Amino acid sequence: MPKVTFINPDESRVELDVPVGTSLMRAATAHGIEGIVGDCGGGLTCATCHVLVEETFLPDTPPITPNEEQMLDFTAMGRQPNSRLSCQLVMTEALDGLVVRIADPQL
Ligand code: FES
């Protein structure tokens, strides 16, 4: 199963097995990763699932939809060049080994 490493704001790391087809937000909240809030449940209305994707993986991530594009402007941390909303990052085999930094703050 593909693995994803989440880097917490305190620099601690959590590695999760994430099934293909599952969003990073769902995987993180299911495993109690506190930095991923996911208030809207993946409906693209909260921007509390903000992560920064390690640059080498950016080409393998799905394209940013117009709705995600809009919501990235409402992140509490502020948008970075490698910002994504983790509810929109659905796991694929190509993303095995993905590393994301959890945005701080989320709210
Ligand atoms: S969970 Fe709300 S925008 Fe991602």
PDB file of N, CA and C and ligand atoms in Angstrom:
ATOM      1  N   MET A   1       0.853  -1.195   0.000  1.00  0.00           N
ATOM      2  CA  MET A   1       0.000   0.000   0.000  1.00  0.00           C
ATOM      3  C   MET A   1       0.890   1.247   0.000  1.00  0.00           C
ATOM      4  N   PRO A   2       0.532   2.261  -0.775  1.00  0.00           N
ATOM      5  CA  PRO A   2       1.364   3.473  -0.817  1.00  0.00           C
ATOM      6  C   PRO A   2       1.475   4.134   0.554  1.00  0.00           C
ATOM      7  N   LYS A   3       2.612   4.752   0.785  1.00  0.00           N
ATOM      8  CA  LYS A   3       2.870   5.416   2.067  1.00  0.00           C
ATOM      9  C   LYS A   3       2.967   6.932   1.867  1.00  0.00           C
ATOM     10  N   VAL A   4       2.520   7.633   2.892  1.00  0.00           N
ATOM     11  CA  VAL A   4       2.629   9.092   2.915  1.00  0.00           C
ATOM     12  C   VAL A   4       3.224   9.502   4.253  1.00  0.00           C
ATOM     13  N   THR A   5       4.156  10.424   4.213  1.00  0.00           N
ATOM     14  CA  THR A   5       4.705  10.968   5.450  1.00  0.00           C
ATOM     15  C   THR A   5       4.160  12.373   5.654  1.00  0.00           C
ATOM     16  N   PHE A   6       3.580  12.584   6.825  1.00  0.00           N
ATOM     17  CA  PHE A   6       3.105  13.912   7.225  1.00  0.00           C
ATOM     18  C   PHE A   6       4.138  14.501   8.181  1.00  0.00           C
ATOM     19  N   ILE A   7       4.566  15.727   7.906  1.00  0.00           N
ATOM     20  CA  ILE A   7       5.477  16.427   8.820  1.00  0.00           C
ATOM     21  C   ILE A   7       4.642  17.420   9.612  1.00  0.00           C
ATOM     22  N   ASN A   8       4.624  17.219  10.927  1.00  0.00           N
ATOM     23  CA  ASN A   8       3.856  18.107  11.811  1.00  0.00           C
ATOM     24  C   ASN A   8       4.581  19.440  11.984  1.00  0.00           C
ATOM     25  N   PRO A   9       3.860  20.450  12.459  1.00  0.00           N
ATOM     26  CA  PRO A   9       4.500  21.759  12.701  1.00  0.00           C
ATOM     27  C   PRO A   9       5.688  21.677  13.657  1.00  0.00           C
ATOM     28  N   ASP A  10       5.699  20.679  14.566  1.00  0.00           N
ATOM     29  CA  ASP A  10       6.838  20.535  15.490  1.00  0.00           C
ATOM     30  C   ASP A  10       7.971  19.691  14.894  1.00  0.00           C
ATOM     31  N   GLU A  11       7.863  19.408  13.593  1.00  0.00           N
ATOM     32  CA  GLU A  11       8.867  18.652  12.824  1.00  0.00           C
ATOM     33  C   GLU A  11       8.805  17.145  13.059  1.00  0.00           C
ATOM     34  N   SER A  12       7.931  16.670  13.944  1.00  0.00           N
ATOM     35  CA  SER A  12       7.776  15.220  14.073  1.00  0.00           C
ATOM     36  C   SER A  12       7.097  14.694  12.809  1.00  0.00           C
ATOM     37  N   ARG A  13       7.354  13.440  12.518  1.00  0.00           N
ATOM     38  CA  ARG A  13       6.839  12.840  11.290  1.00  0.00           C
ATOM     39  C   ARG A  13       5.945  11.658  11.605  1.00  0.00           C
ATOM     40  N   VAL A  14       4.899  11.507  10.798  1.00  0.00           N
ATOM     41  CA  VAL A  14       4.006  10.357  10.916  1.00  0.00           C
ATOM     42  C   VAL A  14       3.881   9.729   9.536  1.00  0.00           C
ATOM     43  N   GLU A  15       4.174   8.446   9.444  1.00  0.00           N
ATOM     44  CA  GLU A  15       4.035   7.751   8.162  1.00  0.00           C
ATOM     45  C   GLU A  15       2.786   6.898   8.198  1.00  0.00           C
ATOM     46  N   LEU A  16       1.954   7.045   7.179  1.00  0.00           N
ATOM     47  CA  LEU A  16       0.713   6.275   7.101  1.00  0.00           C
ATOM     48  C   LEU A  16       0.673   5.470   5.817  1.00  0.00           C
ATOM     49  N   ASP A  17       0.070   4.294   5.889  1.00  0.00           N
ATOM     50  CA  ASP A  17      -0.311   3.552   4.686  1.00  0.00           C
ATOM     51  C   ASP A  17      -1.653   4.125   4.241  1.00  0.00           C
ATOM     52  N   VAL A  18      -1.714   4.588   3.015  1.00  0.00           N
ATOM     53  CA  VAL A  18      -2.952   5.202   2.529  1.00  0.00           C
ATOM     54  C   VAL A  18      -3.442   4.410   1.315  1.00  0.00           C
ATOM     55  N   PRO A  19      -4.631   3.815   1.424  1.00  0.00           N
ATOM     56  CA  PRO A  19      -5.141   3.033   0.294  1.00  0.00           C
ATOM     57  C   PRO A  19      -5.325   3.902  -0.957  1.00  0.00           C
ATOM     58  N   VAL A  20      -5.042   3.331  -2.113  1.00  0.00           N
ATOM     59  CA  VAL A  20      -5.295   4.026  -3.373  1.00  0.00           C
ATOM     60  C   VAL A  20      -6.778   4.409  -3.404  1.00  0.00           C
ATOM     61  N   GLY A  21      -7.045   5.657  -3.779  1.00  0.00           N
ATOM     62  CA  GLY A  21      -8.423   6.133  -3.845  1.00  0.00           C
ATOM     63  C   GLY A  21      -8.870   6.883  -2.609  1.00  0.00           C
ATOM     64  N   THR A  22      -8.054   6.870  -1.564  1.00  0.00           N
ATOM     65  CA  THR A  22      -8.387   7.592  -0.328  1.00  0.00           C
ATOM     66  C   THR A  22      -7.669   8.931  -0.322  1.00  0.00           C
ATOM     67  N   SER A  23      -8.366   9.980   0.115  1.00  0.00           N
ATOM     68  CA  SER A  23      -7.722  11.298   0.164  1.00  0.00           C
ATOM     69  C   SER A  23      -6.793  11.373   1.378  1.00  0.00           C
ATOM     70  N   LEU A  24      -5.784  12.223   1.255  1.00  0.00           N
ATOM     71  CA  LEU A  24      -4.864  12.412   2.379  1.00  0.00           C
ATOM     72  C   LEU A  24      -5.599  12.975   3.584  1.00  0.00           C
ATOM     73  N   MET A  25      -6.577  13.823   3.353  1.00  0.00           N
ATOM     74  CA  MET A  25      -7.347  14.381   4.475  1.00  0.00           C
ATOM     75  C   MET A  25      -8.048  13.258   5.238  1.00  0.00           C
ATOM     76  N   ARG A  26      -8.695  12.347   4.523  1.00  0.00           N
ATOM     77  CA  ARG A  26      -9.418  11.236   5.174  1.00  0.00           C
ATOM     78  C   ARG A  26      -8.443  10.357   5.952  1.00  0.00           C
ATOM     79  N   ALA A  27      -7.314  10.061   5.340  1.00  0.00           N
ATOM     80  CA  ALA A  27      -6.332   9.201   6.007  1.00  0.00           C
ATOM     81  C   ALA A  27      -5.817   9.883   7.272  1.00  0.00           C
ATOM     82  N   ALA A  28      -5.529  11.169   7.178  1.00  0.00           N
ATOM     83  CA  ALA A  28      -4.964  11.887   8.321  1.00  0.00           C
ATOM     84  C   ALA A  28      -5.979  11.983   9.458  1.00  0.00           C
ATOM     85  N   THR A  29      -7.200  12.344   9.152  1.00  0.00           N
ATOM     86  CA  THR A  29      -8.196  12.500  10.226  1.00  0.00           C
ATOM     87  C   THR A  29      -8.542  11.135  10.835  1.00  0.00           C
ATOM     88  N   ALA A  30      -8.546  10.094  10.019  1.00  0.00           N
ATOM     89  CA  ALA A  30      -8.843   8.755  10.537  1.00  0.00           C
ATOM     90  C   ALA A  30      -7.761   8.275  11.499  1.00  0.00           C
ATOM     91  N   HIS A  31      -6.555   8.804  11.350  1.00  0.00           N
ATOM     92  CA  HIS A  31      -5.448   8.399  12.215  1.00  0.00           C
ATOM     93  C   HIS A  31      -5.119   9.449  13.274  1.00  0.00           C
ATOM     94  N   GLY A  32      -5.994  10.410  13.434  1.00  0.00           N
ATOM     95  CA  GLY A  32      -5.838  11.372  14.526  1.00  0.00           C
ATOM     96  C   GLY A  32      -4.702  12.357  14.349  1.00  0.00           C
ATOM     97  N   ILE A  33      -4.328  12.639  13.119  1.00  0.00           N
ATOM     98  CA  ILE A  33      -3.307  13.659  12.892  1.00  0.00           C
ATOM     99  C   ILE A  33      -3.965  15.024  13.107  1.00  0.00           C
ATOM    100  N   GLU A  34      -3.632  15.653  14.218  1.00  0.00           N
ATOM    101  CA  GLU A  34      -4.389  16.828  14.673  1.00  0.00           C
ATOM    102  C   GLU A  34      -4.272  18.025  13.741  1.00  0.00           C
ATOM    103  N   GLY A  35      -3.166  18.154  13.054  1.00  0.00           N
ATOM    104  CA  GLY A  35      -2.956  19.333  12.208  1.00  0.00           C
ATOM    105  C   GLY A  35      -3.839  19.391  10.989  1.00  0.00           C
ATOM    106  N   ILE A  36      -4.441  18.283  10.634  1.00  0.00           N
ATOM    107  CA  ILE A  36      -5.382  18.265   9.512  1.00  0.00           C
ATOM    108  C   ILE A  36      -6.783  18.275  10.109  1.00  0.00           C
ATOM    109  N   VAL A  37      -7.489  19.370   9.922  1.00  0.00           N
ATOM    110  CA  VAL A  37      -8.802  19.519  10.552  1.00  0.00           C
ATOM    111  C   VAL A  37      -9.896  18.936   9.654  1.00  0.00           C
ATOM    112  N   GLY A  38      -9.971  19.407   8.433  1.00  0.00           N
ATOM    113  CA  GLY A  38     -10.958  18.858   7.496  1.00  0.00           C
ATOM    114  C   GLY A  38     -12.389  19.108   7.915  1.00  0.00           C
ATOM    115  N   ASP A  39     -12.646  20.321   8.363  1.00  0.00           N
ATOM    116  CA  ASP A  39     -13.969  20.695   8.890  1.00  0.00           C
ATOM    117  C   ASP A  39     -15.121  20.374   7.947  1.00  0.00           C
ATOM    118  N   CYS A  40     -14.922  20.562   6.664  1.00  0.00           N
ATOM    119  CA  CYS A  40     -16.049  20.416   5.725  1.00  0.00           C
ATOM    120  C   CYS A  40     -16.169  19.006   5.176  1.00  0.00           C
ATOM    121  N   GLY A  41     -15.300  18.110   5.612  1.00  0.00           N
ATOM    122  CA  GLY A  41     -15.401  16.727   5.167  1.00  0.00           C
ATOM    123  C   GLY A  41     -15.006  16.508   3.721  1.00  0.00           C
ATOM    124  N   GLY A  42     -14.281  17.437   3.171  1.00  0.00           N
ATOM    125  CA  GLY A  42     -13.818  17.272   1.788  1.00  0.00           C
ATOM    126  C   GLY A  42     -14.666  18.013   0.770  1.00  0.00           C
ATOM    127  N   GLY A  43     -15.529  18.886   1.255  1.00  0.00           N
ATOM    128  CA  GLY A  43     -16.430  19.602   0.357  1.00  0.00           C
ATOM    129  C   GLY A  43     -15.857  20.870  -0.245  1.00  0.00           C
ATOM    130  N   LEU A  44     -14.589  21.121  -0.006  1.00  0.00           N
ATOM    131  CA  LEU A  44     -13.906  22.297  -0.545  1.00  0.00           C
ATOM    132  C   LEU A  44     -14.536  23.605  -0.079  1.00  0.00           C
ATOM    133  N   THR A  45     -14.907  23.639   1.203  1.00  0.00           N
ATOM    134  CA  THR A  45     -15.463  24.885   1.721  1.00  0.00           C
ATOM    135  C   THR A  45     -14.783  25.361   3.002  1.00  0.00           C
ATOM    136  N   CYS A  46     -13.711  24.666   3.448  1.00  0.00           N
ATOM    137  CA  CYS A  46     -13.137  25.074   4.734  1.00  0.00           C
ATOM    138  C   CYS A  46     -11.656  25.458   4.673  1.00  0.00           C
ATOM    139  N   ALA A  47     -10.904  24.841   3.793  1.00  0.00           N
ATOM    140  CA  ALA A  47      -9.456  25.102   3.661  1.00  0.00           C
ATOM    141  C   ALA A  47      -8.685  24.799   4.951  1.00  0.00           C
ATOM    142  N   THR A  48      -9.192  23.865   5.761  1.00  0.00           N
ATOM    143  CA  THR A  48      -8.486  23.487   6.995  1.00  0.00           C
ATOM    144  C   THR A  48      -7.748  22.158   6.830  1.00  0.00           C
ATOM    145  N   CYS A  49      -7.504  21.789   5.605  1.00  0.00           N
ATOM    146  CA  CYS A  49      -6.776  20.549   5.302  1.00  0.00           C
ATOM    147  C   CYS A  49      -5.522  20.883   4.487  1.00  0.00           C
ATOM    148  N   HIS A  50      -5.027  22.079   4.695  1.00  0.00           N
ATOM    149  CA  HIS A  50      -3.917  22.634   3.902  1.00  0.00           C
ATOM    150  C   HIS A  50      -2.612  21.888   4.181  1.00  0.00           C
ATOM    151  N   VAL A  51      -1.941  21.480   3.111  1.00  0.00           N
ATOM    152  CA  VAL A  51      -0.608  20.880   3.226  1.00  0.00           C
ATOM    153  C   VAL A  51       0.314  21.504   2.179  1.00  0.00           C
ATOM    154  N   LEU A  52       1.606  21.367   2.445  1.00  0.00           N
ATOM    155  CA  LEU A  52       2.630  21.782   1.494  1.00  0.00           C
ATOM    156  C   LEU A  52       3.280  20.509   0.969  1.00  0.00           C
ATOM    157  N   VAL A  53       3.205  20.316  -0.331  1.00  0.00           N
ATOM    158  CA  VAL A  53       3.683  19.083  -0.963  1.00  0.00           C
ATOM    159  C   VAL A  53       5.169  19.207  -1.286  1.00  0.00           C
ATOM    160  N   GLU A  54       5.932  18.163  -0.914  1.00  0.00           N
ATOM    161  CA  GLU A  54       7.346  18.166  -1.280  1.00  0.00           C
ATOM    162  C   GLU A  54       7.455  18.314  -2.801  1.00  0.00           C
ATOM    163  N   GLU A  55       8.284  19.258  -3.210  1.00  0.00           N
ATOM    164  CA  GLU A  55       8.303  19.687  -4.609  1.00  0.00           C
ATOM    165  C   GLU A  55       8.476  18.549  -5.611  1.00  0.00           C
ATOM    166  N   THR A  56       9.277  17.541  -5.273  1.00  0.00           N
ATOM    167  CA  THR A  56       9.542  16.483  -6.258  1.00  0.00           C
ATOM    168  C   THR A  56       8.277  15.701  -6.610  1.00  0.00           C
ATOM    169  N   PHE A  57       7.273  15.769  -5.743  1.00  0.00           N
ATOM    170  CA  PHE A  57       6.037  15.034  -6.004  1.00  0.00           C
ATOM    171  C   PHE A  57       4.982  15.874  -6.716  1.00  0.00           C
ATOM    172  N   LEU A  58       5.220  17.149  -6.850  1.00  0.00           N
ATOM    173  CA  LEU A  58       4.182  18.005  -7.446  1.00  0.00           C
ATOM    174  C   LEU A  58       3.730  17.529  -8.831  1.00  0.00           C
ATOM    175  N   PRO A  59       4.648  17.067  -9.701  1.00  0.00           N
ATOM    176  CA  PRO A  59       4.178  16.624 -11.025  1.00  0.00           C
ATOM    177  C   PRO A  59       3.244  15.420 -10.973  1.00  0.00           C
ATOM    178  N   ASP A  60       3.286  14.649  -9.894  1.00  0.00           N
ATOM    179  CA  ASP A  60       2.432  13.459  -9.790  1.00  0.00           C
ATOM    180  C   ASP A  60       1.098  13.744  -9.121  1.00  0.00           C
ATOM    181  N   THR A  61       0.918  14.945  -8.636  1.00  0.00           N
ATOM    182  CA  THR A  61      -0.345  15.263  -7.974  1.00  0.00           C
ATOM    183  C   THR A  61      -1.398  15.637  -9.022  1.00  0.00           C
ATOM    184  N   PRO A  62      -2.661  15.417  -8.685  1.00  0.00           N
ATOM    185  CA  PRO A  62      -3.714  15.767  -9.644  1.00  0.00           C
ATOM    186  C   PRO A  62      -3.758  17.283  -9.857  1.00  0.00           C
ATOM    187  N   PRO A  63      -4.243  17.707 -11.031  1.00  0.00           N
ATOM    188  CA  PRO A  63      -4.320  19.147 -11.288  1.00  0.00           C
ATOM    189  C   PRO A  63      -5.213  19.859 -10.273  1.00  0.00           C
ATOM    190  N   ILE A  64      -4.917  21.114 -10.032  1.00  0.00           N
ATOM    191  CA  ILE A  64      -5.741  21.923  -9.126  1.00  0.00           C
ATOM    192  C   ILE A  64      -6.990  22.358  -9.877  1.00  0.00           C
ATOM    193  N   THR A  65      -8.135  22.023  -9.322  1.00  0.00           N
ATOM    194  CA  THR A  65      -9.403  22.406  -9.958  1.00  0.00           C
ATOM    195  C   THR A  65      -9.679  23.885  -9.658  1.00  0.00           C
ATOM    196  N   PRO A  66     -10.558  24.498 -10.428  1.00  0.00           N
ATOM    197  CA  PRO A  66     -10.901  25.904 -10.155  1.00  0.00           C
ATOM    198  C   PRO A  66     -11.413  26.107  -8.719  1.00  0.00           C
ATOM    199  N   ASN A  67     -12.188  25.164  -8.183  1.00  0.00           N
ATOM    200  CA  ASN A  67     -12.699  25.319  -6.815  1.00  0.00           C
ATOM    201  C   ASN A  67     -11.574  25.243  -5.778  1.00  0.00           C
ATOM    202  N   GLU A  68     -10.628  24.324  -5.981  1.00  0.00           N
ATOM    203  CA  GLU A  68      -9.492  24.251  -5.052  1.00  0.00           C
ATOM    204  C   GLU A  68      -8.660  25.522  -5.172  1.00  0.00           C
ATOM    205  N   GLU A  69      -8.469  25.954  -6.393  1.00  0.00           N
ATOM    206  CA  GLU A  69      -7.713  27.191  -6.648  1.00  0.00           C
ATOM    207  C   GLU A  69      -8.291  28.347  -5.819  1.00  0.00           C
ATOM    208  N   GLN A  70      -9.591  28.439  -5.830  1.00  0.00           N
ATOM    209  CA  GLN A  70     -10.266  29.515  -5.105  1.00  0.00           C
ATOM    210  C   GLN A  70     -10.080  29.354  -3.595  1.00  0.00           C
ATOM    211  N   MET A  71     -10.246  28.122  -3.100  1.00  0.00           N
ATOM    212  CA  MET A  71     -10.158  27.906  -1.649  1.00  0.00           C
ATOM    213  C   MET A  71      -8.738  28.074  -1.118  1.00  0.00           C
ATOM    214  N   LEU A  72      -7.740  27.830  -1.941  1.00  0.00           N
ATOM    215  CA  LEU A  72      -6.354  27.994  -1.486  1.00  0.00           C
ATOM    216  C   LEU A  72      -6.080  29.440  -1.064  1.00  0.00           C
ATOM    217  N   ASP A  73      -6.863  30.352  -1.567  1.00  0.00           N
ATOM    218  CA  ASP A  73      -6.695  31.747  -1.163  1.00  0.00           C
ATOM    219  C   ASP A  73      -7.245  32.019   0.232  1.00  0.00           C
ATOM    220  N   PHE A  74      -7.933  31.045   0.823  1.00  0.00           N
ATOM    221  CA  PHE A  74      -8.536  31.238   2.145  1.00  0.00           C
ATOM    222  C   PHE A  74      -7.833  30.428   3.236  1.00  0.00           C
ATOM    223  N   THR A  75      -6.670  29.910   2.953  1.00  0.00           N
ATOM    224  CA  THR A  75      -5.946  29.147   3.978  1.00  0.00           C
ATOM    225  C   THR A  75      -5.442  30.102   5.057  1.00  0.00           C
ATOM    226  N   ALA A  76      -5.459  29.605   6.307  1.00  0.00           N
ATOM    227  CA  ALA A  76      -5.039  30.450   7.429  1.00  0.00           C
ATOM    228  C   ALA A  76      -3.553  30.793   7.345  1.00  0.00           C
ATOM    229  N   MET A  77      -2.747  29.866   6.894  1.00  0.00           N
ATOM    230  CA  MET A  77      -1.301  30.083   6.799  1.00  0.00           C
ATOM    231  C   MET A  77      -0.939  31.012   5.648  1.00  0.00           C
ATOM    232  N   GLY A  78      -1.777  30.996   4.651  1.00  0.00           N
ATOM    233  CA  GLY A  78      -1.450  31.718   3.423  1.00  0.00           C
ATOM    234  C   GLY A  78      -0.905  30.738   2.401  1.00  0.00           C
ATOM    235  N   ARG A  79      -1.253  30.970   1.173  1.00  0.00           N
ATOM    236  CA  ARG A  79      -0.881  30.044   0.104  1.00  0.00           C
ATOM    237  C   ARG A  79       0.613  30.121  -0.205  1.00  0.00           C
ATOM    238  N   GLN A  80       1.203  28.939  -0.400  1.00  0.00           N
ATOM    239  CA  GLN A  80       2.601  28.820  -0.803  1.00  0.00           C
ATOM    240  C   GLN A  80       2.646  28.203  -2.206  1.00  0.00           C
ATOM    241  N   PRO A  81       3.794  28.265  -2.862  1.00  0.00           N
ATOM    242  CA  PRO A  81       3.859  27.709  -4.225  1.00  0.00           C
ATOM    243  C   PRO A  81       3.502  26.220  -4.296  1.00  0.00           C
ATOM    244  N   ASN A  82       3.734  25.484  -3.214  1.00  0.00           N
ATOM    245  CA  ASN A  82       3.453  24.041  -3.201  1.00  0.00           C
ATOM    246  C   ASN A  82       2.234  23.703  -2.343  1.00  0.00           C
ATOM    247  N   SER A  83       1.371  24.661  -2.139  1.00  0.00           N
ATOM    248  CA  SER A  83       0.164  24.431  -1.336  1.00  0.00           C
ATOM    249  C   SER A  83      -0.846  23.559  -2.075  1.00  0.00           C
ATOM    250  N   ARG A  84      -1.462  22.652  -1.323  1.00  0.00           N
ATOM    251  CA  ARG A  84      -2.620  21.903  -1.817  1.00  0.00           C
ATOM    252  C   ARG A  84      -3.577  21.688  -0.649  1.00  0.00           C
ATOM    253  N   LEU A  85      -4.815  21.398  -1.012  1.00  0.00           N
ATOM    254  CA  LEU A  85      -5.790  20.983   0.000  1.00  0.00           C
ATOM    255  C   LEU A  85      -5.815  19.460  -0.009  1.00  0.00           C
ATOM    256  N   SER A  86      -5.522  18.873   1.158  1.00  0.00           N
ATOM    257  CA  SER A  86      -5.295  17.426   1.183  1.00  0.00           C
ATOM    258  C   SER A  86      -6.557  16.619   0.906  1.00  0.00           C
ATOM    259  N   CYS A  87      -7.728  17.239   0.991  1.00  0.00           N
ATOM    260  CA  CYS A  87      -8.939  16.499   0.620  1.00  0.00           C
ATOM    261  C   CYS A  87      -8.993  16.271  -0.888  1.00  0.00           C
ATOM    262  N   GLN A  88      -8.185  17.000  -1.622  1.00  0.00           N
ATOM    263  CA  GLN A  88      -8.165  16.861  -3.082  1.00  0.00           C
ATOM    264  C   GLN A  88      -7.002  15.996  -3.562  1.00  0.00           C
ATOM    265  N   LEU A  89      -6.173  15.553  -2.630  1.00  0.00           N
ATOM    266  CA  LEU A  89      -5.037  14.690  -2.982  1.00  0.00           C
ATOM    267  C   LEU A  89      -5.445  13.246  -2.730  1.00  0.00           C
ATOM    268  N   VAL A  90      -5.914  12.616  -3.775  1.00  0.00           N
ATOM    269  CA  VAL A  90      -6.377  11.234  -3.679  1.00  0.00           C
ATOM    270  C   VAL A  90      -5.197  10.317  -4.012  1.00  0.00           C
ATOM    271  N   MET A  91      -5.001   9.340  -3.147  1.00  0.00           N
ATOM    272  CA  MET A  91      -3.805   8.493  -3.261  1.00  0.00           C
ATOM    273  C   MET A  91      -3.785   7.687  -4.538  1.00  0.00           C
ATOM    274  N   THR A  92      -2.595   7.628  -5.137  1.00  0.00           N
ATOM    275  CA  THR A  92      -2.339   6.769  -6.299  1.00  0.00           C
ATOM    276  C   THR A  92      -1.019   6.046  -6.040  1.00  0.00           C
ATOM    277  N   GLU A  93      -0.747   5.017  -6.815  1.00  0.00           N
ATOM    278  CA  GLU A  93       0.541   4.313  -6.682  1.00  0.00           C
ATOM    279  C   GLU A  93       1.689   5.268  -6.973  1.00  0.00           C
ATOM    280  N   ALA A  94       1.474   6.205  -7.901  1.00  0.00           N
ATOM    281  CA  ALA A  94       2.539   7.140  -8.277  1.00  0.00           C
ATOM    282  C   ALA A  94       2.937   8.045  -7.112  1.00  0.00           C
ATOM    283  N   LEU A  95       2.043   8.194  -6.154  1.00  0.00           N
ATOM    284  CA  LEU A  95       2.322   9.076  -5.015  1.00  0.00           C
ATOM    285  C   LEU A  95       2.938   8.327  -3.836  1.00  0.00           C
ATOM    286  N   ASP A  96       3.274   7.054  -4.031  1.00  0.00           N
ATOM    287  CA  ASP A  96       3.909   6.291  -2.946  1.00  0.00           C
ATOM    288  C   ASP A  96       5.188   7.004  -2.508  1.00  0.00           C
ATOM    289  N   GLY A  97       5.312   7.191  -1.202  1.00  0.00           N
ATOM    290  CA  GLY A  97       6.488   7.884  -0.666  1.00  0.00           C
ATOM    291  C   GLY A  97       6.296   9.378  -0.510  1.00  0.00           C
ATOM    292  N   LEU A  98       5.117   9.857  -0.867  1.00  0.00           N
ATOM    293  CA  LEU A  98       4.822  11.291  -0.787  1.00  0.00           C
ATOM    294  C   LEU A  98       5.113  11.855   0.604  1.00  0.00           C
ATOM    295  N   VAL A  99       5.660  13.056   0.617  1.00  0.00           N
ATOM    296  CA  VAL A  99       5.919  13.761   1.876  1.00  0.00           C
ATOM    297  C   VAL A  99       5.186  15.094   1.812  1.00  0.00           C
ATOM    298  N   VAL A 100       4.375  15.365   2.826  1.00  0.00           N
ATOM    299  CA  VAL A 100       3.680  16.646   2.907  1.00  0.00           C
ATOM    300  C   VAL A 100       3.909  17.264   4.275  1.00  0.00           C
ATOM    301  N   ARG A 101       4.040  18.553   4.281  1.00  0.00           N
ATOM    302  CA  ARG A 101       4.167  19.310   5.539  1.00  0.00           C
ATOM    303  C   ARG A 101       2.795  19.891   5.865  1.00  0.00           C
ATOM    304  N   ILE A 102       2.385  19.721   7.115  1.00  0.00           N
ATOM    305  CA  ILE A 102       1.081  20.228   7.536  1.00  0.00           C
ATOM    306  C   ILE A 102       1.179  21.729   7.765  1.00  0.00           C
ATOM    307  N   ALA A 103       0.286  22.459   7.142  1.00  0.00           N
ATOM    308  CA  ALA A 103       0.291  23.914   7.282  1.00  0.00           C
ATOM    309  C   ALA A 103      -0.013  24.315   8.724  1.00  0.00           C
ATOM    310  N   ASP A 104       0.556  25.409   9.139  1.00  0.00           N
ATOM    311  CA  ASP A 104       0.353  25.912  10.496  1.00  0.00           C
ATOM    312  C   ASP A 104       0.295  27.437  10.452  1.00  0.00           C
ATOM    313  N   PRO A 105      -0.806  28.031  10.883  1.00  0.00           N
ATOM    314  CA  PRO A 105      -1.997  27.412  11.452  1.00  0.00           C
ATOM    315  C   PRO A 105      -2.965  26.938  10.373  1.00  0.00           C
ATOM    316  N   GLN A 106      -3.961  26.143  10.805  1.00  0.00           N
ATOM    317  CA  GLN A 106      -5.043  25.714   9.891  1.00  0.00           C
ATOM    318  C   GLN A 106      -6.292  26.545  10.109  1.00  0.00           C
ATOM    319  N   LEU A 107      -6.415  27.146  11.298  1.00  0.00           N
ATOM    320  CA  LEU A 107      -7.656  27.875  11.608  1.00  0.00           C
ATOM    321  C   LEU A 107      -7.358  29.340  11.871  1.00  0.00           C
TER     322      LEU A 107
HETATM  323  S1  FES B   1     -11.585  19.320   4.047  1.00  0.00           S
HETATM  324 FE1  FES B   1     -12.500  21.256   3.724  1.00  0.00          FE
HETATM  325  S2  FES B   1     -11.441  22.054   2.019  1.00  0.00           S
HETATM  326 FE2  FES B   1     -10.483  20.149   2.397  1.00  0.00          FE
END
